[in-house]
Amino acid sequence: MDKNTRVGKRKKRNKAMRIFWSVLAVILVAIGGFAFYEYNIVKNAADTAYRSGGLGDAENGSKNSVISNSKPIAILLMGTDTGALGRTYKGRTDSIMVAVLNPKTKKTTLVSFERDQQVNLPDYPENSPSKLNAAYAYGNAKELAKVLKKYYNIPINAYVLINMGGLKTIVNKVGGVDIAPILSFNYEGYTFTKGKTTHMDGAKALAYSRMRYDDPEGDYGRQKRQRQVLSALLKKAESATTLLNSSFISSLSKQVQTDLTFSDMTSMAKSYLAATKDLKTDYTHGTGYMQDGVSYQKISVSERQRISNLIRKTLGLKTKTVSTDSIDTSTSSSSSSSSTTTDSNTGTAGSDNGAAAGNDQNNSTGY
């Protein structure tokens, strides 16, 4: 892969991470502003979004102690596909990131993790090895946090889960979005023309973002269109009119799940918001390979150590040597010898090992 291609992919990856981070930033801005103007509306919305993740105390302290003392905080950001393509079960987390907000340095570090990384699940050995994006489907945010601790030695203080399946409702609440399609195609009764700006309601925006098989770039192309819709939505959401729309806030709260309480958010809006202005992004570099007909990403021990050092340093913690397990020493069948820098949000999906975890409907706290 030449230098220009790598730079181009890195720019796309950084753009995707910035878009995802903007969702959390908008939440903090809205909470901070509404605390003064529409206290009850936003408090009810925050209460609706709240779900205990069972994360417990992390190495750098409990969530409450970290926030109350304005210490650097590590937040697990996840994007799930529940509700997309007619799904009713809890979807996989195809976007997995960790944001570290440091109020003292007024900087934020956002790291994206390869969703296809092959891992052993601590609490589900019978379903291992599996992909990183299956951890949430099996054991919610708690299991994913355990996997990140196992492979990267990083603590997680809180989580935010965004349900991309609720896109249709949210787009309608902001009055639709204007988008110039990046591809011409017909799907679900809608016609999209490349480069022609079109006003889309929720149903049309969802159709535009969900088509996959007729896109020459496959899942990667679909993810680009999803980011495009999300960008247009965030642009609308940044306006004062939208932020003062109680219906929009109510709809947003139903598509966001977090263990951050209303009190946590108001405190963070005061102490941590300045950190969102200076954003540094990074991502895990992996090597693609096939095993038993499934595509995976192998993240080397040295790369995991690099990411671990980065996050721990930002949190003000001493570095620790990351552990190894059977995956690090196993021989993969049909392995690819080329390194890949595929966007962790847009990598080839493949068939998940243990994908049936997506059918877990027994946990009422998950989407």
GROMACS .gro file of C-alpha atoms in nm:
model
  367
    1MET     CA    1   0.000   0.000   0.000
    2ASP     CA    2   0.151   0.336  -0.102
    3LYS     CA    3   0.188   0.635   0.128
    4ASN     CA    4  -0.094   0.837  -0.030
    5THR     CA    5  -0.340   0.550   0.014
    6ARG     CA    6  -0.245   0.509   0.379
    7VAL     CA    7  -0.285   0.883   0.441
    8GLY     CA    8  -0.623   0.883   0.265
    9LYS     CA    9  -0.753   0.595   0.476
   10ARG     CA   10  -0.619   0.758   0.791
   11LYS     CA   11  -0.810   1.079   0.710
   12LYS     CA   12  -1.131   0.880   0.657
   13ARG     CA   13  -1.075   0.697   0.985
   14ASN     CA   14  -1.012   1.019   1.176
   15LYS     CA   15  -1.324   1.173   1.023
   16ALA     CA   16  -1.530   0.874   1.135
   17MET     CA   17  -1.392   0.893   1.487
   18ARG     CA   18  -1.457   1.268   1.506
   19ILE     CA   19  -1.817   1.214   1.395
   20PHE     CA   20  -1.870   0.947   1.660
   21TRP     CA   21  -1.705   1.164   1.925
   22SER     CA   22  -1.931   1.455   1.823
   23VAL     CA   23  -2.230   1.253   1.941
   24LEU     CA   24  -2.092   1.243   2.296
   25ALA     CA   25  -1.989   1.609   2.274
   26VAL     CA   26  -2.339   1.711   2.162
   27ILE     CA   27  -2.485   1.521   2.458
   28LEU     CA   28  -2.259   1.711   2.700
   29VAL     CA   29  -2.338   2.046   2.538
   30ALA     CA   30  -2.711   1.975   2.542
   31ILE     CA   31  -2.705   1.861   2.904
   32GLY     CA   32  -2.503   2.164   3.011
   33GLY     CA   33  -2.730   2.406   2.828
   34PHE     CA   34  -3.060   2.246   2.924
   35ALA     CA   35  -2.959   2.230   3.289
   36PHE     CA   36  -3.033   2.603   3.284
   37TYR     CA   37  -3.321   2.628   3.035
   38GLU     CA   38  -3.522   2.306   3.044
   39TYR     CA   39  -3.404   2.115   3.350
   40ASN     CA   40  -3.690   1.867   3.373
   41ILE     CA   41  -3.693   1.781   3.002
   42VAL     CA   42  -3.328   1.694   2.995
   43LYS     CA   43  -3.329   1.520   3.332
   44ASN     CA   44  -3.608   1.292   3.212
   45ALA     CA   45  -3.416   1.225   2.891
   46ALA     CA   46  -3.099   1.142   3.085
   47ASP     CA   47  -3.296   0.913   3.316
   48THR     CA   48  -3.439   0.734   3.011
   49ALA     CA   49  -3.092   0.678   2.867
   50TYR     CA   50  -2.943   0.550   3.192
   51ARG     CA   51  -2.855   0.181   3.222
   52SER     CA   52  -2.609   0.045   3.474
   53GLY     CA   53  -2.333  -0.132   3.288
   54GLY     CA   54  -2.204  -0.320   3.590
   55LEU     CA   55  -1.851  -0.200   3.518
   56GLY     CA   56  -1.751  -0.160   3.883
   57ASP     CA   57  -1.446   0.029   4.006
   58ALA     CA   58  -1.160   0.062   3.761
   59GLU     CA   59  -0.788   0.085   3.827
   60ASN     CA   60  -0.799   0.464   3.834
   61GLY     CA   61  -1.099   0.472   4.067
   62SER     CA   62  -1.477   0.448   4.056
   63LYS     CA   63  -1.677   0.650   3.806
   64ASN     CA   64  -1.812   0.874   4.081
   65SER     CA   65  -1.473   0.946   4.237
   66VAL     CA   66  -1.313   1.015   3.899
   67ILE     CA   67  -1.583   1.264   3.797
   68SER     CA   68  -1.617   1.433   4.137
   69ASN     CA   69  -1.241   1.489   4.152
   70SER     CA   70  -1.218   1.593   3.785
   71LYS     CA   71  -0.964   1.321   3.709
   72PRO     CA   72  -0.899   1.188   3.357
   73ILE     CA   73  -1.183   0.953   3.262
   74ALA     CA   74  -1.198   0.664   3.014
   75ILE     CA   75  -1.533   0.621   2.838
   76LEU     CA   76  -1.615   0.322   2.618
   77LEU     CA   77  -1.805   0.437   2.306
   78MET     CA   78  -2.004   0.176   2.113
   79GLY     CA   79  -2.226   0.190   1.807
   80THR     CA   80  -2.471  -0.097   1.768
   81ASP     CA   81  -2.695  -0.197   1.478
   82THR     CA   82  -3.009  -0.298   1.669
   83GLY     CA   83  -3.317  -0.218   1.462
   84ALA     CA   84  -3.126  -0.195   1.136
   85LEU     CA   85  -3.241  -0.415   0.849
   86GLY     CA   86  -3.546  -0.524   1.049
   87ARG     CA   87  -3.346  -0.664   1.341
   88THR     CA   88  -3.516  -0.673   1.681
   89TYR     CA   89  -3.238  -0.844   1.875
   90LYS     CA   90  -2.937  -0.683   2.036
   91GLY     CA   91  -2.687  -0.608   1.760
   92ARG     CA   92  -2.309  -0.625   1.748
   93THR     CA   93  -2.099  -0.322   1.828
   94ASP     CA   94  -1.948  -0.241   1.491
   95SER     CA   95  -1.797   0.082   1.625
   96ILE     CA   96  -1.574   0.042   1.930
   97MET     CA   97  -1.375   0.332   2.070
   98VAL     CA   98  -1.231   0.454   2.397
   99ALA     CA   99  -1.232   0.827   2.470
  100VAL     CA  100  -1.006   0.960   2.743
  101LEU     CA  101  -1.104   1.310   2.859
  102ASN     CA  102  -0.836   1.489   3.057
  103PRO     CA  103  -0.973   1.808   3.217
  104LYS     CA  104  -0.629   1.908   3.346
  105THR     CA  105  -0.459   1.912   3.005
  106LYS     CA  106  -0.789   2.003   2.834
  107LYS     CA  107  -0.729   1.733   2.576
  108THR     CA  108  -0.915   1.424   2.460
  109THR     CA  109  -0.760   1.109   2.318
  110LEU     CA  110  -0.989   0.892   2.107
  111VAL     CA  111  -0.877   0.543   2.009
  112SER     CA  112  -1.065   0.320   1.765
  113PHE     CA  113  -1.036  -0.059   1.801
  114GLU     CA  114  -1.057  -0.308   1.515
  115ARG     CA  115  -1.398  -0.472   1.544
  116ASP     CA  116  -1.268  -0.789   1.376
  117GLN     CA  117  -0.984  -0.845   1.623
  118GLN     CA  118  -0.980  -1.210   1.725
  119VAL     CA  119  -1.015  -1.243   2.103
  120ASN     CA  120  -1.093  -1.492   2.377
  121LEU     CA  121  -1.392  -1.378   2.583
  122PRO     CA  122  -1.314  -1.396   2.959
  123ASP     CA  123  -1.667  -1.498   3.065
  124TYR     CA  124  -1.756  -1.700   2.755
  125PRO     CA  125  -1.473  -1.946   2.684
  126GLU     CA  126  -1.720  -2.177   2.510
  127ASN     CA  127  -1.774  -1.905   2.248
  128SER     CA  128  -1.406  -1.829   2.200
  129PRO     CA  129  -1.223  -1.738   1.994
  130SER     CA  130  -1.456  -1.471   1.863
  131LYS     CA  131  -1.446  -1.118   1.730
  132LEU     CA  132  -1.414  -0.811   1.948
  133ASN     CA  133  -1.751  -0.683   1.827
  134ALA     CA  134  -1.922  -0.997   1.964
  135ALA     CA  135  -1.822  -0.922   2.324
  136TYR     CA  136  -2.112  -0.681   2.378
  137ALA     CA  137  -2.362  -0.919   2.219
  138TYR     CA  138  -2.265  -1.188   2.472
  139GLY     CA  139  -2.207  -0.985   2.786
  140ASN     CA  140  -2.289  -0.618   2.727
  141ALA     CA  141  -2.050  -0.332   2.807
  142LYS     CA  142  -1.911  -0.522   3.106
  143GLU     CA  143  -1.775  -0.804   2.888
  144LEU     CA  144  -1.631  -0.568   2.629
  145ALA     CA  145  -1.458  -0.370   2.904
  146LYS     CA  146  -1.311  -0.696   3.036
  147VAL     CA  147  -1.179  -0.787   2.692
  148LEU     CA  148  -1.014  -0.446   2.653
  149LYS     CA  149  -0.856  -0.481   2.995
  150LYS     CA  150  -0.736  -0.833   2.908
  151TYR     CA  151  -0.570  -0.736   2.580
  152TYR     CA  152  -0.476  -0.372   2.640
  153ASN     CA  153  -0.454  -0.334   3.018
  154ILE     CA  154  -0.676  -0.025   3.016
  155PRO     CA  155  -0.946   0.071   3.267
  156ILE     CA  156  -1.298   0.172   3.163
  157ASN     CA  157  -1.492   0.410   3.388
  158ALA     CA  158  -1.815   0.453   3.192
  159TYR     CA  159  -1.980   0.366   2.862
  160VAL     CA  160  -2.205   0.523   2.598
  161LEU     CA  161  -2.394   0.304   2.349
  162ILE     CA  162  -2.559   0.457   2.042
  163ASN     CA  163  -2.830   0.259   1.863
  164MET     CA  164  -2.797   0.327   1.491
  165GLY     CA  165  -3.127   0.145   1.434
  166GLY     CA  166  -3.317   0.450   1.565
  167LEU     CA  167  -3.189   0.670   1.284
  168LYS     CA  168  -3.527   0.697   1.110
  169THR     CA  169  -3.706   0.848   1.409
  170ILE     CA  170  -3.427   1.092   1.495
  171VAL     CA  171  -3.399   1.223   1.137
  172ASN     CA  172  -3.774   1.288   1.130
  173LYS     CA  173  -3.755   1.477   1.459
  174VAL     CA  174  -3.508   1.728   1.312
  175GLY     CA  175  -3.719   1.777   0.999
  176GLY     CA  176  -3.509   1.565   0.766
  177VAL     CA  177  -3.155   1.610   0.633
  178ASP     CA  178  -3.000   1.730   0.306
  179ILE     CA  179  -2.753   1.486   0.149
  180ALA     CA  180  -2.567   1.465  -0.182
  181PRO     CA  181  -2.546   1.089  -0.255
  182ILE     CA  182  -2.199   0.953  -0.323
  183LEU     CA  183  -2.344   0.674  -0.537
  184SER     CA  184  -2.636   0.634  -0.779
  185PHE     CA  185  -2.868   0.342  -0.696
  186ASN     CA  186  -3.227   0.233  -0.638
  187TYR     CA  187  -3.326   0.075  -0.308
  188GLU     CA  188  -3.653   0.006  -0.125
  189GLY     CA  189  -3.849   0.217  -0.374
  190TYR     CA  190  -3.616   0.518  -0.354
  191THR     CA  191  -3.389   0.653  -0.627
  192PHE     CA  192  -3.059   0.816  -0.536
  193THR     CA  193  -2.853   1.015  -0.787
  194LYS     CA  194  -2.483   1.071  -0.728
  195GLY     CA  195  -2.398   1.434  -0.651
  196LYS     CA  196  -2.761   1.557  -0.653
  197THR     CA  197  -2.846   1.710  -0.315
  198THR     CA  198  -3.166   1.554  -0.187
  199HIS     CA  199  -3.382   1.631   0.117
  200MET     CA  200  -3.441   1.302   0.296
  201ASP     CA  201  -3.690   1.211   0.565
  202GLY     CA  202  -3.614   0.933   0.812
  203ALA     CA  203  -3.727   0.646   0.588
  204LYS     CA  204  -3.531   0.768   0.287
  205ALA     CA  205  -3.219   0.843   0.492
  206LEU     CA  206  -3.236   0.495   0.642
  207ALA     CA  207  -3.271   0.337   0.298
  208TYR     CA  208  -2.976   0.542   0.172
  209SER     CA  209  -2.758   0.433   0.461
  210ARG     CA  210  -2.852   0.063   0.472
  211MET     CA  211  -2.796  -0.052   0.110
  212ARG     CA  212  -2.489  -0.275   0.092
  213TYR     CA  213  -2.481  -0.542  -0.177
  214ASP     CA  214  -2.512  -0.310  -0.479
  215ASP     CA  215  -2.230  -0.089  -0.353
  216PRO     CA  216  -1.896  -0.172  -0.520
  217GLU     CA  217  -1.729  -0.104  -0.186
  218GLY     CA  218  -1.967  -0.333   0.003
  219ASP     CA  219  -1.983  -0.276   0.377
  220TYR     CA  220  -1.718  -0.005   0.359
  221GLY     CA  221  -1.936   0.194   0.118
  222ARG     CA  222  -2.237   0.149   0.341
  223GLN     CA  223  -2.041   0.276   0.640
  224LYS     CA  224  -1.937   0.585   0.443
  225ARG     CA  225  -2.302   0.660   0.366
  226GLN     CA  226  -2.395   0.604   0.730
  227ARG     CA  227  -2.129   0.854   0.835
  228GLN     CA  228  -2.264   1.098   0.577
  229VAL     CA  229  -2.616   1.075   0.722
  230LEU     CA  230  -2.483   1.106   1.076
  231SER     CA  231  -2.281   1.416   0.979
  232ALA     CA  232  -2.591   1.580   0.831
  233LEU     CA  233  -2.791   1.487   1.140
  234LEU     CA  234  -2.530   1.633   1.376
  235LYS     CA  235  -2.521   1.953   1.174
  236LYS     CA  236  -2.896   1.988   1.228
  237ALA     CA  237  -2.864   1.890   1.594
  238GLU     CA  238  -2.611   2.166   1.662
  239SER     CA  239  -2.868   2.440   1.596
  240ALA     CA  240  -3.030   2.612   1.894
  241THR     CA  241  -3.377   2.539   1.753
  242THR     CA  242  -3.310   2.166   1.754
  243LEU     CA  243  -3.145   2.161   2.096
  244LEU     CA  244  -3.450   2.339   2.238
  245ASN     CA  245  -3.681   2.082   2.077
  246SER     CA  246  -3.796   1.856   2.359
  247SER     CA  247  -3.923   1.598   2.109
  248PHE     CA  248  -3.575   1.567   1.957
  249ILE     CA  249  -3.408   1.531   2.297
  250SER     CA  250  -3.663   1.268   2.397
  251SER     CA  251  -3.604   1.069   2.076
  252LEU     CA  252  -3.227   1.094   2.114
  253SER     CA  253  -3.244   0.965   2.470
  254LYS     CA  254  -3.425   0.651   2.350
  255GLN     CA  255  -3.140   0.570   2.110
  256VAL     CA  256  -2.858   0.632   2.357
  257GLN     CA  257  -2.775   0.408   2.651
  258THR     CA  258  -2.520   0.502   2.916
  259ASP     CA  259  -2.426   0.451   3.278
  260LEU     CA  260  -2.359   0.824   3.311
  261THR     CA  261  -2.633   0.975   3.526
  262PHE     CA  262  -2.782   1.321   3.485
  263SER     CA  263  -2.565   1.435   3.776
  264ASP     CA  264  -2.256   1.287   3.608
  265MET     CA  265  -2.336   1.467   3.283
  266THR     CA  266  -2.394   1.806   3.443
  267SER     CA  267  -2.064   1.774   3.631
  268MET     CA  268  -1.884   1.670   3.313
  269ALA     CA  269  -2.039   1.956   3.116
  270LYS     CA  270  -1.871   2.192   3.362
  271SER     CA  271  -1.536   2.019   3.411
  272TYR     CA  272  -1.471   1.812   3.099
  273LEU     CA  273  -1.628   1.998   2.807
  274ALA     CA  274  -1.316   2.208   2.743
  275ALA     CA  275  -1.124   1.886   2.680
  276THR     CA  276  -1.338   1.810   2.373
  277LYS     CA  277  -1.193   2.108   2.185
  278ASP     CA  278  -0.849   1.946   2.148
  279LEU     CA  279  -0.890   1.597   2.003
  280LYS     CA  280  -0.614   1.347   1.926
  281THR     CA  281  -0.715   1.030   1.742
  282ASP     CA  282  -0.546   0.693   1.699
  283TYR     CA  283  -0.640   0.338   1.607
  284THR     CA  284  -0.518  -0.018   1.628
  285HIS     CA  285  -0.320  -0.142   1.327
  286GLY     CA  286  -0.391  -0.504   1.239
  287THR     CA  287  -0.319  -0.779   0.990
  288GLY     CA  288  -0.610  -0.941   0.810
  289TYR     CA  289  -0.642  -1.318   0.780
  290MET     CA  290  -0.899  -1.593   0.732
  291GLN     CA  291  -0.964  -1.873   0.979
  292ASP     CA  292  -1.230  -2.139   0.925
  293GLY     CA  293  -1.387  -1.919   0.660
  294VAL     CA  294  -1.412  -1.616   0.888
  295SER     CA  295  -1.220  -1.290   0.840
  296TYR     CA  296  -1.029  -1.161   1.143
  297GLN     CA  297  -0.779  -0.894   1.235
  298LYS     CA  298  -0.468  -0.992   1.430
  299ILE     CA  299  -0.334  -0.715   1.652
  300SER     CA  300   0.027  -0.783   1.746
  301VAL     CA  301   0.149  -0.773   2.106
  302SER     CA  302   0.370  -0.474   2.026
  303GLU     CA  303   0.074  -0.284   1.879
  304ARG     CA  304  -0.143  -0.363   2.180
  305GLN     CA  305   0.139  -0.241   2.402
  306ARG     CA  306   0.159   0.086   2.206
  307ILE     CA  307  -0.213   0.151   2.245
  308SER     CA  308  -0.200   0.053   2.613
  309ASN     CA  309   0.085   0.295   2.680
  310LEU     CA  310  -0.096   0.575   2.499
  311ILE     CA  311  -0.420   0.540   2.692
  312ARG     CA  312  -0.258   0.478   3.030
  313LYS     CA  313  -0.030   0.780   2.989
  314THR     CA  314  -0.329   0.999   2.905
  315LEU     CA  315  -0.503   0.870   3.218
  316GLY     CA  316  -0.196   0.950   3.428
  317LEU     CA  317  -0.125   0.582   3.499
  318LYS     CA  318   0.205   0.396   3.487
  319THR     CA  319   0.257   0.169   3.189
  320LYS     CA  320   0.204  -0.205   3.228
  321THR     CA  321   0.311  -0.493   3.010
  322VAL     CA  322   0.015  -0.636   2.818
  323SER     CA  323  -0.052  -1.005   2.855
  324THR     CA  324  -0.050  -1.270   2.585
  325ASP     CA  325  -0.280  -1.566   2.532
  326SER     CA  326  -0.328  -1.855   2.292
  327ILE     CA  327  -0.436  -1.627   2.009
  328ASP     CA  328  -0.099  -1.451   2.009
  329THR     CA  329   0.088  -1.778   1.954
  330SER     CA  330  -0.158  -1.968   1.735
  331THR     CA  331  -0.102  -2.028   1.364
  332SER     CA  332  -0.384  -1.886   1.152
  333SER     CA  333  -0.501  -2.071   0.844
  334SER     CA  334  -0.500  -1.883   0.513
  335SER     CA  335  -0.331  -1.587   0.682
  336SER     CA  336  -0.271  -1.270   0.488
  337SER     CA  337   0.084  -1.140   0.495
  338SER     CA  338  -0.012  -0.779   0.427
  339SER     CA  339  -0.075  -0.527   0.700
  340THR     CA  340  -0.404  -0.343   0.689
  341THR     CA  341  -0.516  -0.007   0.817
  342THR     CA  342  -0.882  -0.065   0.740
  343ASP     CA  343  -1.117   0.168   0.926
  344SER     CA  344  -1.235  -0.020   1.234
  345ASN     CA  345  -1.583   0.112   1.168
  346THR     CA  346  -1.584  -0.001   0.807
  347GLY     CA  347  -1.377  -0.319   0.787
  348THR     CA  348  -1.506  -0.622   0.605
  349ALA     CA  349  -1.781  -0.768   0.816
  350GLY     CA  350  -1.740  -1.138   0.745
  351SER     CA  351  -1.944  -1.398   0.930
  352ASP     CA  352  -1.891  -1.363   1.301
  353ASN     CA  353  -1.775  -1.665   1.494
  354GLY     CA  354  -2.059  -1.705   1.737
  355ALA     CA  355  -2.275  -1.453   1.552
  356ALA     CA  356  -2.577  -1.615   1.711
  357ALA     CA  357  -2.495  -1.401   2.011
  358GLY     CA  358  -2.675  -1.128   1.824
  359ASN     CA  359  -2.997  -1.319   1.897
  360ASP     CA  360  -2.961  -1.271   2.271
  361GLN     CA  361  -3.298  -1.127   2.366
  362ASN     CA  362  -3.286  -1.214   2.733
  363ASN     CA  363  -3.110  -0.903   2.860
  364SER     CA  364  -3.358  -0.621   2.898
  365THR     CA  365  -3.090  -0.358   2.945
  366GLY     CA  366  -2.933  -0.410   2.603
  367TYR     CA  367  -3.068  -0.278   2.277
   0.00000   0.00000   0.00000
